[in-house]
Coordinates of C-alpha atoms in Angstrom, one line a residue:
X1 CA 28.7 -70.1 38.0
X2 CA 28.0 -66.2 37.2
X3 CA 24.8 -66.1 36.0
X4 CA 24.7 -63.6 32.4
X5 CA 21.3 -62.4 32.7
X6 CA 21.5 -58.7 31.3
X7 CA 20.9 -56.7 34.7
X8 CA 18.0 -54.0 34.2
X9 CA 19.1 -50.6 35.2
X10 CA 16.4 -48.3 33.4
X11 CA 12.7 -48.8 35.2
X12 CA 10.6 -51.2 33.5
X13 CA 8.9 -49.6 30.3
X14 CA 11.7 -47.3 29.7
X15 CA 13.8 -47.5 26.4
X16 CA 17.0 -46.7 25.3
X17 CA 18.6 -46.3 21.7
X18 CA 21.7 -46.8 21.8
X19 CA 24.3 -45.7 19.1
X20 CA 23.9 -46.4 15.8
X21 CA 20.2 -47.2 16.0
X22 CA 20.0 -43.5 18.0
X23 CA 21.7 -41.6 15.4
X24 CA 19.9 -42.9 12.8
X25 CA 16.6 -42.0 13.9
X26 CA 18.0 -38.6 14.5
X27 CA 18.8 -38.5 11.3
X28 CA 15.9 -39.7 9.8
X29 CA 13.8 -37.5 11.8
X30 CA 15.7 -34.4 11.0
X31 CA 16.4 -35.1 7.4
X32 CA 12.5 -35.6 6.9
X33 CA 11.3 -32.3 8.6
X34 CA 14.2 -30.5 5.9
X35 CA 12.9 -32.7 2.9
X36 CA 9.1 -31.3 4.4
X37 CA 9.9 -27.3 3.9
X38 CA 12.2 -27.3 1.3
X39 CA 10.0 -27.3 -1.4
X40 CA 8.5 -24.1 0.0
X41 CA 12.2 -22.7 -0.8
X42 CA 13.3 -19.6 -2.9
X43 CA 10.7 -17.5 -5.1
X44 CA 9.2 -20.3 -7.0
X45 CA 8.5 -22.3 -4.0
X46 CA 5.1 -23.8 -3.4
X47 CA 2.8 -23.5 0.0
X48 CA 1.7 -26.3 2.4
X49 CA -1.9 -26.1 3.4
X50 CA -2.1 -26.9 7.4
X51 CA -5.2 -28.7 8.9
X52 CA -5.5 -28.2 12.4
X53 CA -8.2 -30.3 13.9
X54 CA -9.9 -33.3 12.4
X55 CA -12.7 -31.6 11.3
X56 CA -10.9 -29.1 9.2
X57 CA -12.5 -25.8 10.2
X58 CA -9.3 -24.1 10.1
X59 CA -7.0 -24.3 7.3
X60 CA -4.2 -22.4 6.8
X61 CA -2.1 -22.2 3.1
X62 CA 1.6 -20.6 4.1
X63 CA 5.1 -20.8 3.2
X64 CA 6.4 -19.4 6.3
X65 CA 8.9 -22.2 7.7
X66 CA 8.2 -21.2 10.8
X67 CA 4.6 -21.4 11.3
X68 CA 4.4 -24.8 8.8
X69 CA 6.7 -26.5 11.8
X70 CA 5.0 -24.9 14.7
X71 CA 1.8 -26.2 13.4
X72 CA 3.0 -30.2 13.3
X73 CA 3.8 -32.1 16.2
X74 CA 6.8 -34.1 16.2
X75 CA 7.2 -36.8 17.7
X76 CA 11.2 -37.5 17.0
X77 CA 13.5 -35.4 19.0
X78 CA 16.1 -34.3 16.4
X79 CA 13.1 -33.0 14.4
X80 CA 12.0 -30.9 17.6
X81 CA 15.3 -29.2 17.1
X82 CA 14.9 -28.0 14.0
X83 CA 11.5 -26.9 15.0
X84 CA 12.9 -25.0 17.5
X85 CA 15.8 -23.6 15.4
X86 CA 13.1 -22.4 13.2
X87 CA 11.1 -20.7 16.1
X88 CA 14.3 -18.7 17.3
X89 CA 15.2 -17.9 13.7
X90 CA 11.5 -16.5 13.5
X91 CA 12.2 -14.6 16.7
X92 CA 15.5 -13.0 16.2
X93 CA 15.1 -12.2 12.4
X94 CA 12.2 -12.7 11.2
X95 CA 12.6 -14.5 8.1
X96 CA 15.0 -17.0 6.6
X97 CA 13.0 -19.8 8.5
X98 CA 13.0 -22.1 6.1
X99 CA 16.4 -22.0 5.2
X100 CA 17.8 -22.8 8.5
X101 CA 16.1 -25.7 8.9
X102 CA 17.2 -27.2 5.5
X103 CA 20.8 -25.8 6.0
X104 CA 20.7 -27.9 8.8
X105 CA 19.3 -30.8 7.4
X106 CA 21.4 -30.8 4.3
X107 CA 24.6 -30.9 6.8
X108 CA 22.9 -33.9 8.4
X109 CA 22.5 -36.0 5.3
X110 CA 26.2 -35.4 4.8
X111 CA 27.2 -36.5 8.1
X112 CA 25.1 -39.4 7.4
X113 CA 27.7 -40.2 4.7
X114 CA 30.8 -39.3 6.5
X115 CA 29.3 -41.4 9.3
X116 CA 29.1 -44.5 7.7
X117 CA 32.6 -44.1 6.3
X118 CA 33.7 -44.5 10.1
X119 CA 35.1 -40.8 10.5
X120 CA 34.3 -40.0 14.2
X121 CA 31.4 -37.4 15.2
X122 CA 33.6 -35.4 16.7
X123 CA 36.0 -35.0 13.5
X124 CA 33.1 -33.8 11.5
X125 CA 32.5 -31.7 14.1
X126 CA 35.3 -29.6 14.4
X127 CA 35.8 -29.8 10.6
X128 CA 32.5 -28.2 10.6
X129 CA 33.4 -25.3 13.1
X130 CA 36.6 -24.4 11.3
X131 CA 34.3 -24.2 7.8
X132 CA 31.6 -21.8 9.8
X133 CA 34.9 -19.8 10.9
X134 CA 35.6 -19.0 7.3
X135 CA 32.2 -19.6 5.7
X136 CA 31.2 -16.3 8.4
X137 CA 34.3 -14.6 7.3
X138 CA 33.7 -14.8 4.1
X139 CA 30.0 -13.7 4.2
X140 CA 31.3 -10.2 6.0
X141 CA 34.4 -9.6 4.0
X142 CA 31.9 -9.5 0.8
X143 CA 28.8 -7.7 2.8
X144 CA 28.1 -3.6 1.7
X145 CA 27.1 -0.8 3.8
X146 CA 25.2 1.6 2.6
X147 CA 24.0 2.9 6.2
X148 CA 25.4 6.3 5.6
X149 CA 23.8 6.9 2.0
X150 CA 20.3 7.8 2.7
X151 CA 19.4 7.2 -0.9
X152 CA 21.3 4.0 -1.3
X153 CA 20.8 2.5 1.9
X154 CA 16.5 3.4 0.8
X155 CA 17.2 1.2 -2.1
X156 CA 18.8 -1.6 -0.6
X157 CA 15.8 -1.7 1.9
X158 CA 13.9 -1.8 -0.9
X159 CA 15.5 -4.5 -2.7
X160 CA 16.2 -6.3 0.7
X161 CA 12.1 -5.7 1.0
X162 CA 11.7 -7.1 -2.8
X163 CA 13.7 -10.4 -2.1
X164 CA 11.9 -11.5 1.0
X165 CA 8.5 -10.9 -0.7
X166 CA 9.3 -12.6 -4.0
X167 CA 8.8 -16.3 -2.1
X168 CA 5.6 -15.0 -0.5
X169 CA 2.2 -14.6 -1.1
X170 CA 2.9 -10.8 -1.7
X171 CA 4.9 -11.6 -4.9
X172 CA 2.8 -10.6 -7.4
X173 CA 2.2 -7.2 -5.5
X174 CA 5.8 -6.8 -4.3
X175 CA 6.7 -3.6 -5.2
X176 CA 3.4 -1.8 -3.6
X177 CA 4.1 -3.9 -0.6
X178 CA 8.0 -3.6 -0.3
X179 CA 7.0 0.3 -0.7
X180 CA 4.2 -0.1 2.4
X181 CA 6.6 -2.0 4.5
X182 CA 10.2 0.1 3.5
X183 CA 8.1 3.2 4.2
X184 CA 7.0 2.1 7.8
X185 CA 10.3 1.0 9.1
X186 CA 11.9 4.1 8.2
X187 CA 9.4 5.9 10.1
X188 CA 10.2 4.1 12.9
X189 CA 13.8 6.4 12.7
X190 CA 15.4 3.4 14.2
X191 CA 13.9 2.6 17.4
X192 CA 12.6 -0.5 16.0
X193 CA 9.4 -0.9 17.6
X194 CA 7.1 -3.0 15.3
X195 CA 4.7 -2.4 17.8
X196 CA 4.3 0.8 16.5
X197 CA 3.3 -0.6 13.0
X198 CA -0.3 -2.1 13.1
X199 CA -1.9 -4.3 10.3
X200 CA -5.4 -4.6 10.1
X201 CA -6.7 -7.1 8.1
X202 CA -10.5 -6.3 6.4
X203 CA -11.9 -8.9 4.4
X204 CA -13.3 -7.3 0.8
X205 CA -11.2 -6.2 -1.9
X206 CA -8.3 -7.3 -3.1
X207 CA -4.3 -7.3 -2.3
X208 CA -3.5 -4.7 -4.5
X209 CA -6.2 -2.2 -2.4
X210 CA -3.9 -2.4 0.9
X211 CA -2.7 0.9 1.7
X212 CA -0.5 2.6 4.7
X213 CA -1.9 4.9 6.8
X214 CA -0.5 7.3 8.8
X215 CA -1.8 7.4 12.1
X216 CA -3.8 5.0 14.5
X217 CA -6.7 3.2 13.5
X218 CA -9.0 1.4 16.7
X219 CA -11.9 -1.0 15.1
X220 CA -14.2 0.3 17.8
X221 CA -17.2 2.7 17.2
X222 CA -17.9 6.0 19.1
X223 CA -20.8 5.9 22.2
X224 CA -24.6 7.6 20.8
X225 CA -25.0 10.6 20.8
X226 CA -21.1 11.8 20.5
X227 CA -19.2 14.2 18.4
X228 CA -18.1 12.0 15.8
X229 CA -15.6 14.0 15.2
X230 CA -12.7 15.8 17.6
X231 CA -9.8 17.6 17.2
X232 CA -6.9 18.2 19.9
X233 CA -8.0 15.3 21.9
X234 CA -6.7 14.7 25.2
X235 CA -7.3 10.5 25.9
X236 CA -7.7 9.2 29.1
X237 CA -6.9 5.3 28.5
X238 CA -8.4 3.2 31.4
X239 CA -9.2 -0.4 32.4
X240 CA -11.9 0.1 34.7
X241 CA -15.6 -1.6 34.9
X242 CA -17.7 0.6 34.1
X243 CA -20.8 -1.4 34.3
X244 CA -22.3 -1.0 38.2
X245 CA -25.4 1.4 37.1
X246 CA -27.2 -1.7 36.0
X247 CA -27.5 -3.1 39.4
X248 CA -27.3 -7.1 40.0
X249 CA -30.4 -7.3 41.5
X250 CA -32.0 -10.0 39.0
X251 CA -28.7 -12.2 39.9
X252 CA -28.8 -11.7 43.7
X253 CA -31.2 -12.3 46.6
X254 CA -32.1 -9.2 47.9
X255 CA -34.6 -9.1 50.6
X256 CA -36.5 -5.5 50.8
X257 CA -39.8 -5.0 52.1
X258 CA -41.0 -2.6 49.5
X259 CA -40.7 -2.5 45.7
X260 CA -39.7 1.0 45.9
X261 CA -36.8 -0.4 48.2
X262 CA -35.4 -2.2 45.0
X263 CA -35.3 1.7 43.1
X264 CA -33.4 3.0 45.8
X265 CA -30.9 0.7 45.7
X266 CA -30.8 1.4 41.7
X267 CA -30.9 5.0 42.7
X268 CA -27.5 4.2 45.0
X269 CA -26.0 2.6 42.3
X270 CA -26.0 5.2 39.9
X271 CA -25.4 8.1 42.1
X272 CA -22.0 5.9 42.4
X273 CA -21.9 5.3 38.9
X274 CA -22.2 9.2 38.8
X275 CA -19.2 10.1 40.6
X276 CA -17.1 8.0 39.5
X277 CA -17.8 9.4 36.0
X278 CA -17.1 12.8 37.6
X279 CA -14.0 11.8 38.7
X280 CA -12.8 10.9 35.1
X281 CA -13.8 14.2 33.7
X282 CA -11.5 15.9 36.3
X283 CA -8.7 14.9 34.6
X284 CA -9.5 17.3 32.1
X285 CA -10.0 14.6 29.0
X286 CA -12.2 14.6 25.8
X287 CA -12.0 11.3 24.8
X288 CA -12.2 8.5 27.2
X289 CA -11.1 5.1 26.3
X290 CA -12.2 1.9 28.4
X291 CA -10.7 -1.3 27.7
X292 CA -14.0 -3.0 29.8
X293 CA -17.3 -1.7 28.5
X294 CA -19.1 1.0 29.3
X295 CA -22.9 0.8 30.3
X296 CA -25.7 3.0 28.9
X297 CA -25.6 5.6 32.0
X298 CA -22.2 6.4 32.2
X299 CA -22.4 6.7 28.4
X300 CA -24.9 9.2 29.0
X301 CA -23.2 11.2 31.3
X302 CA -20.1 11.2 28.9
X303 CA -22.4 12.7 25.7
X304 CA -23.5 15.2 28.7
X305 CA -20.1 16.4 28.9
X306 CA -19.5 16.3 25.8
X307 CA -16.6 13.5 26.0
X308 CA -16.5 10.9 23.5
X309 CA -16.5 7.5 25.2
X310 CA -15.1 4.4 23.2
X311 CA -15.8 1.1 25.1
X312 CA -14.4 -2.7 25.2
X313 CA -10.9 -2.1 22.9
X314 CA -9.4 -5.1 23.2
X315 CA -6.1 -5.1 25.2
X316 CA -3.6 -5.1 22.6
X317 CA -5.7 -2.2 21.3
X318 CA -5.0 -0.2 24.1
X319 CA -1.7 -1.0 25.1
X320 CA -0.9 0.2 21.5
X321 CA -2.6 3.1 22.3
X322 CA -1.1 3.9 24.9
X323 CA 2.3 3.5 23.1
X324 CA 1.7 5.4 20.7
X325 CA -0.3 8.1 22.0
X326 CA 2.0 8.6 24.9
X327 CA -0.4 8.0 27.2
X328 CA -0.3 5.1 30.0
X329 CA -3.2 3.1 31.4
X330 CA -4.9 4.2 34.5
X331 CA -7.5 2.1 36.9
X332 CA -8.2 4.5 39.6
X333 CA -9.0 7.8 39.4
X334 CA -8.4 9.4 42.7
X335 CA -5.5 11.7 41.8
X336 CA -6.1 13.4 38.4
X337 CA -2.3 15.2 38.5
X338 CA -0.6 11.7 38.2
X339 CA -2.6 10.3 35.3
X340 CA -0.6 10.8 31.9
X341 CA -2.7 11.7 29.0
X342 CA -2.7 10.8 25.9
X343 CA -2.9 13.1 22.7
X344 CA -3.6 13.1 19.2
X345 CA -4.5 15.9 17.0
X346 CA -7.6 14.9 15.1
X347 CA -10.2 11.6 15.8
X348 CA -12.3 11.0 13.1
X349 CA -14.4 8.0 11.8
X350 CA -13.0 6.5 8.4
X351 CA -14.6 3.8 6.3
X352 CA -12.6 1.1 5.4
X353 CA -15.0 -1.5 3.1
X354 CA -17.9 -1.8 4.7
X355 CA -16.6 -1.2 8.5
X356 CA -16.6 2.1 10.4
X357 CA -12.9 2.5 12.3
X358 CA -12.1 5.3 14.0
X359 CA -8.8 7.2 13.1
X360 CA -6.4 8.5 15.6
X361 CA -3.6 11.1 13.3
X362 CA -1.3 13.4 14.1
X363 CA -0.7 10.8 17.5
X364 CA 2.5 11.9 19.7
X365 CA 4.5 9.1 18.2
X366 CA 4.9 10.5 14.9
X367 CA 6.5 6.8 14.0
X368 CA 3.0 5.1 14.1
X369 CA 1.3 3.8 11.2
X370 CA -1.3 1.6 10.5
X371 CA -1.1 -0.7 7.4
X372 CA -4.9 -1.9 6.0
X373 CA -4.3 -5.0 3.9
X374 CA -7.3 -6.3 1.9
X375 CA -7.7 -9.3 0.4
X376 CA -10.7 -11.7 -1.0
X377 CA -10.5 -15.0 1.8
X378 CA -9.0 -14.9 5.4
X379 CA -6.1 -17.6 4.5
X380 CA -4.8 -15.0 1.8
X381 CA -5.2 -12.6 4.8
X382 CA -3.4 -14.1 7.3
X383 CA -0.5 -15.4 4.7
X384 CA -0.1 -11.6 3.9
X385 CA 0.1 -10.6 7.2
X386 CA 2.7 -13.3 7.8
X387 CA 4.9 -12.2 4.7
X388 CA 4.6 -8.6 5.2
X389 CA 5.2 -9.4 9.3
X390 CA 8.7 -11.2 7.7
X391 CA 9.6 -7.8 5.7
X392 CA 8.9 -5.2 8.8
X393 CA 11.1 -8.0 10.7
X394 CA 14.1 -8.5 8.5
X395 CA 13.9 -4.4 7.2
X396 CA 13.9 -3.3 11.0
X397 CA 17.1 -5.7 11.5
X398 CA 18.6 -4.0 8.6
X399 CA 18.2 -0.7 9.9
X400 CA 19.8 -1.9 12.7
X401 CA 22.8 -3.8 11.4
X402 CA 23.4 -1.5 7.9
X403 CA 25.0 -4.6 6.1
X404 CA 23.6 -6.0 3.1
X405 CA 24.7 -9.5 1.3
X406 CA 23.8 -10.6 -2.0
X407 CA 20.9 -13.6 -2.4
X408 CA 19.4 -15.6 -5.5
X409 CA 21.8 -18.1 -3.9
X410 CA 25.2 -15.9 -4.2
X411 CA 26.3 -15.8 -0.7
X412 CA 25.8 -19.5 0.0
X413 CA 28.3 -19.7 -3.3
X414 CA 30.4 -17.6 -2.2
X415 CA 30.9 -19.1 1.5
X416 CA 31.4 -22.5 0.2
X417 CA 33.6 -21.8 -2.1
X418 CA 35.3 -20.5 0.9
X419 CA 35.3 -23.7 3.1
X420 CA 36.2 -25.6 -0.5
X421 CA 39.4 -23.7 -0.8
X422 CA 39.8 -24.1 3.1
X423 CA 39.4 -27.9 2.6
X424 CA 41.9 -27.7 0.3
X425 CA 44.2 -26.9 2.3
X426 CA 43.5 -28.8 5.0
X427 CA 45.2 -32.2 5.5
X428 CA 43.7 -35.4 7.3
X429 CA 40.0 -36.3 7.7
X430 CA 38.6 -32.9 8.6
X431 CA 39.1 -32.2 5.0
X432 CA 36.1 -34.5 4.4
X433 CA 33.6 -32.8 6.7
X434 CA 34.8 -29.4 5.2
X435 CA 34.6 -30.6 2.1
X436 CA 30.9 -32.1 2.9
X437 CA 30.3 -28.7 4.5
X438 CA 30.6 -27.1 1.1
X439 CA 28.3 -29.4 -0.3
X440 CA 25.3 -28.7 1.8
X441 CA 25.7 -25.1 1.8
X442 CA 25.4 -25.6 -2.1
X443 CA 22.3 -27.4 -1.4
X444 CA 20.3 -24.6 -1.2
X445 CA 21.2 -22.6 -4.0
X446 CA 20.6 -26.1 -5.8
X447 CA 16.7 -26.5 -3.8
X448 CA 15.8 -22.7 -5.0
X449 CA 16.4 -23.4 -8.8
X450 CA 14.9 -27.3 -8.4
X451 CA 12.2 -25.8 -6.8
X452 CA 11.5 -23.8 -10.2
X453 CA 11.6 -26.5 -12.3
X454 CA 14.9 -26.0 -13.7
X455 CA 18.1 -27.7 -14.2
X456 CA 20.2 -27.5 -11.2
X457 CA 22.7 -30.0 -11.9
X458 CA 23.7 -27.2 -15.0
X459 CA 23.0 -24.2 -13.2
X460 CA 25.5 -24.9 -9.9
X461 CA 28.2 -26.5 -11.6
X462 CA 28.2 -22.8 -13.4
X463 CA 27.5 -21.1 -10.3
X464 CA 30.5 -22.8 -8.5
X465 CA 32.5 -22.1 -11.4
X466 CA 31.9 -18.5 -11.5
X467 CA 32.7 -18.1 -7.7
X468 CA 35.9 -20.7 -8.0
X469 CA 37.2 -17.9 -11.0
X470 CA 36.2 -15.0 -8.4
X471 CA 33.1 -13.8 -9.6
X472 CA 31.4 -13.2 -6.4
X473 CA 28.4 -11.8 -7.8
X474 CA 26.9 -14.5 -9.1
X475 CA 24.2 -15.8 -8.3
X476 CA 20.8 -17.3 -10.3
X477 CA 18.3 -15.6 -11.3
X478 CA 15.2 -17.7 -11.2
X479 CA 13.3 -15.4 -13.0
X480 CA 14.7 -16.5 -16.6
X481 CA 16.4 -19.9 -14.9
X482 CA 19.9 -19.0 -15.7
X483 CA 22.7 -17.6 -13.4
X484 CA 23.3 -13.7 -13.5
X485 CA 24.8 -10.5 -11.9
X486 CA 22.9 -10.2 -8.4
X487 CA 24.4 -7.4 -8.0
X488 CA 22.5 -6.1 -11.1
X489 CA 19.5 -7.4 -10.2
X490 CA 19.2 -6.1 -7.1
X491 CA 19.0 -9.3 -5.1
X492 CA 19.6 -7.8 -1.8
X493 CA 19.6 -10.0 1.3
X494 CA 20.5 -8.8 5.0
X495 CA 23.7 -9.9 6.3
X496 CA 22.2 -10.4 9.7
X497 CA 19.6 -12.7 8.7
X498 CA 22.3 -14.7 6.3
X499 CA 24.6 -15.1 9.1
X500 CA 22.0 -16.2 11.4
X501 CA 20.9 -19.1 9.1
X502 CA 24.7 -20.2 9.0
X503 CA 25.1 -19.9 12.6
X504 CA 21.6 -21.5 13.8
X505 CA 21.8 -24.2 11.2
X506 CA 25.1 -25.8 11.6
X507 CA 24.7 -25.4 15.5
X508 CA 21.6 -27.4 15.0
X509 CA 22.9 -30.1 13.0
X510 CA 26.3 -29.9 15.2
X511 CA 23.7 -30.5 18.3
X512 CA 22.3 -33.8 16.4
X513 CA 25.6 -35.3 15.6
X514 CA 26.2 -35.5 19.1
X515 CA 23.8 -37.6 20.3
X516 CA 24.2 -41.1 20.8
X517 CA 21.9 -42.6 23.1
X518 CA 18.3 -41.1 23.3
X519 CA 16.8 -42.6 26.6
X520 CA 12.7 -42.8 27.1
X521 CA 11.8 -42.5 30.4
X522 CA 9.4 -45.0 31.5
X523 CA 5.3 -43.9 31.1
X524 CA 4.0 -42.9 34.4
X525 CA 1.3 -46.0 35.7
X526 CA -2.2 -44.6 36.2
X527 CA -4.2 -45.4 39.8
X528 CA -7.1 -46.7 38.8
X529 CA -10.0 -44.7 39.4
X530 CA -12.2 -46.1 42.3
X531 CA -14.9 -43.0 42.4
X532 CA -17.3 -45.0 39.9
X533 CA -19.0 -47.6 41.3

């Protein structure tokens, strides 16, 4: 007689899902993180406020996808990879982070249906891969390029500029900011370096007070006794210590037989100090730049000169510097001819509220610009800098990849109507997951107008109509809650960002179907401690 005992094959403690129960809790994961942001969807969406410890020192009030799911920790796997999805939409693109995460989990909420109707994962599946074939088609066959029309393709940034800022914080102010931020990224004549683009953020003011400089600006103050003032300055940008002249002695055990003993060696020290500040000067600079600080000696020896010494930037300070000044970053100074200057053609000290910055113009990277936003508290700061940091992202994509699509919800219209006709078409049960596919692109046209309190049952039956009859310019416009010309409007979206949502999103959700087992591993036992007695 067999005995039937199960037979254990995962260590003790471990677990395993299997199935059914596993996709479910995928699901219900996913779906929830979706249901979390997607009220912070579309131009009338509302912001999450983020706690971060107990004691809630920090609070943060965004609408950024991104940062609202990098901010929670998930415990559910599926819902880690949406999190992730949004983090690489964030990194690649820059904005659209929200929707790729409720793309994703609107498709999952449909396969939850199919599911449970007993079609196979893998029929959905490939339905869903044909319907991203077309939906992708579609989106291109209907995307304009304006890259070779200076003035047109200005405008489209501009709209492009206008639609990412109209769900932000920045709304009210959009068209000084899209302005700021369209007139930065063309500066950049398409390299695409954000890094050249700073944003300093000064308490004081408010929003509408931000300005874009052009130039450098370093929050650091000049040494005493300097010009405060220079123009044609050659930079020497170093990480050095430049701290020796006050010598240790306090710290250390020194052993001298004489308290003038204890000068001398003070007197050794600075007659180092000394020439390694004669070292620096050799290479022929005005303006030297430490990223360590600079003790009151050397200081000294720099007013002497006549050299203006700035001390402690902080290190993204000067690697930007260095960037944009053309310089690079020295640490020894033993051969002047090798160290690369840096130029500018006026330093001066500017007042920005109540702070003294110093201002670098006329900088060998004619691309670099600073942009100063103001604003009354530090979460309206921060948000700003997030939503503007989302425009420079998606405009400097755009510059990139000249195509433009229509938004206000017209290109998700338009591809499903694609995958609908598609669906049509298509006989046997990969009809359903098409047809399913439509659905939950519809979804977010049907979020964005929910989201503004109006009816969305109305508005996408006449959106869908609109597109079914052709009308592929349709899309809503939330600020009247009724559908309307996009085109019109000047709803601009980039096609690169659009794409990417369709792409990231159903590759998510295609990534959840698949599972059907999630396996724990078993907690690691802990030695007990045997040190206290």
């Amino acid at each position: 007689m067999v005995s039937l005992n199960p037979v254990q094959i995962l260590r003790y403690g471990a677990e395993e899902e299997k199935s059914e129960t596993a996709r479910m809790s995928s699901f219900v994961g996913a779906i929830a993180i979706g249901d979390l942001v997607k009220s912070t969807l579309g131009p009338k969406g509302m912001d999450k406020i983020l706690q971060t410890s107990s004691n809630n020192e920090t609070i943060q009030v965004t609408n950024d996808g991104a940062t609202i799911l990098k901010s929670i920790g998930v415990d559910n796997p599926a819902a880690k990879v949406l999190v992730d999805i949004s983090k690489v939409q964030d990194d690649e693109v820059g904005d659209g982070t929200t929707s790729v995460v409720v793309l994703a989990c609107e498709l999952l909420k449909e396969a939850e249906n199919l599911i449970s109707q007993k079609i196979h994962p893998q029929t959905v599946i490939s339905g869903w891969r044909k319907s991203v074939d077309v939906a992708r088609k579609a989106l291109t066959d209907h995307a304009n390029d304006n890259g070779k029309d200076a003035v047109k393709f200005r405008e489209d940034l501009m709209n492009i500029a206008r639609t990412t800022l109209s769900s932000k914080i920045l709304t009210q102010h959009k068209d000084m900011f899209s302005k700021l931020a369209v007139d930065s990224v063309l500066r950049l004549k398409n390299s695409g370096n954000l890094d050249a683009i700073q944003i300093i953020k000064k308490l004081g003011g408010n929003l509408s007070d931000s300005y874009l400089d052009q130039g450098f600006l370093l929050d650091k103050k000049i040494g005493v006794n300097q010009p405060k003032r220079l123009e044609n300055a050659k930079i020497l940008i170093a990480n050095t210590p430049m701290d020796t002249d006050k010598i240790k002695v306090f710290g250390s055990r020194v052993r001298v037989d004489a308290v003038s003993k204890v000068a001398q060696l003070e007197l050794a020290e600075k007659e180092k100090m000394k020439a390694k500040v004669e070292k620096i000067l050799k290479h022929g600079c005005n303006v030297f730049i430490n990223r360590q600080l600079i003790y009151n000696y050397p200081e000294q020896l720099f007013s002497d000169a006549g050299v203006i010494s700035i001390e402690h930037a902080d290190f993204e300070g000067v690697e930007r510097l260095a960037l944009v000044t053309g310089g690079e970053i020295v640490s020894t100074f033993d051969c002047p001819e090798k160290a690369k200057l840096g130029t500018c053609d006026l330093i001066e000290e500017v007042m920005i509220g109540e702070d003294k910055l110093l201002k670098f113009s006329g900088v060998a990277l004619g691309e670099a610009c600073t942009i100063v936003l103001r604003g009354a508290t530090q979460q309206i700061l921060d948000e700003a800098e997030r939503s503007l940091h989302d425009a420079l992202c998606v405009l400097s994509q755009t510059v990139k990849e000249t195509r433009t699509v229509y938004g206000g919800g017209c290109s998700e219209m338009l591809m499903a109507d694609a995958v609908s006709k598609l669906a049509a078409k298509t006989p046997g049960k990969e009809a359903v997951a098409m047809e399913a596919f439509a659905k939950a692109l519809r979804q977010l046209p049907t979020i964005i107008a929910d989201n503004g309190g109006y009816d969305s049952a109305d508005l996408i039956s006449q959106l869908r109509a609109a597109h079914t009859n052709g009308k592929h310019t349709i899309g809503l416009d939330m600020e009247r809650g009724r559908i309307a010309d996009v085109a019109e409007l000047g709803i601009t979206e980039s096609y690169q960002v659009k794409r990417q949502v369709l792409m990231s999103g159903a590759e998510a959700a295609e990534m959840i179907m698949r599972v059907d087992n999630i396996i724990k591993a078993a907690p690691r036992q802990r030695a007990p401690d045997h040190r206290h007695h």
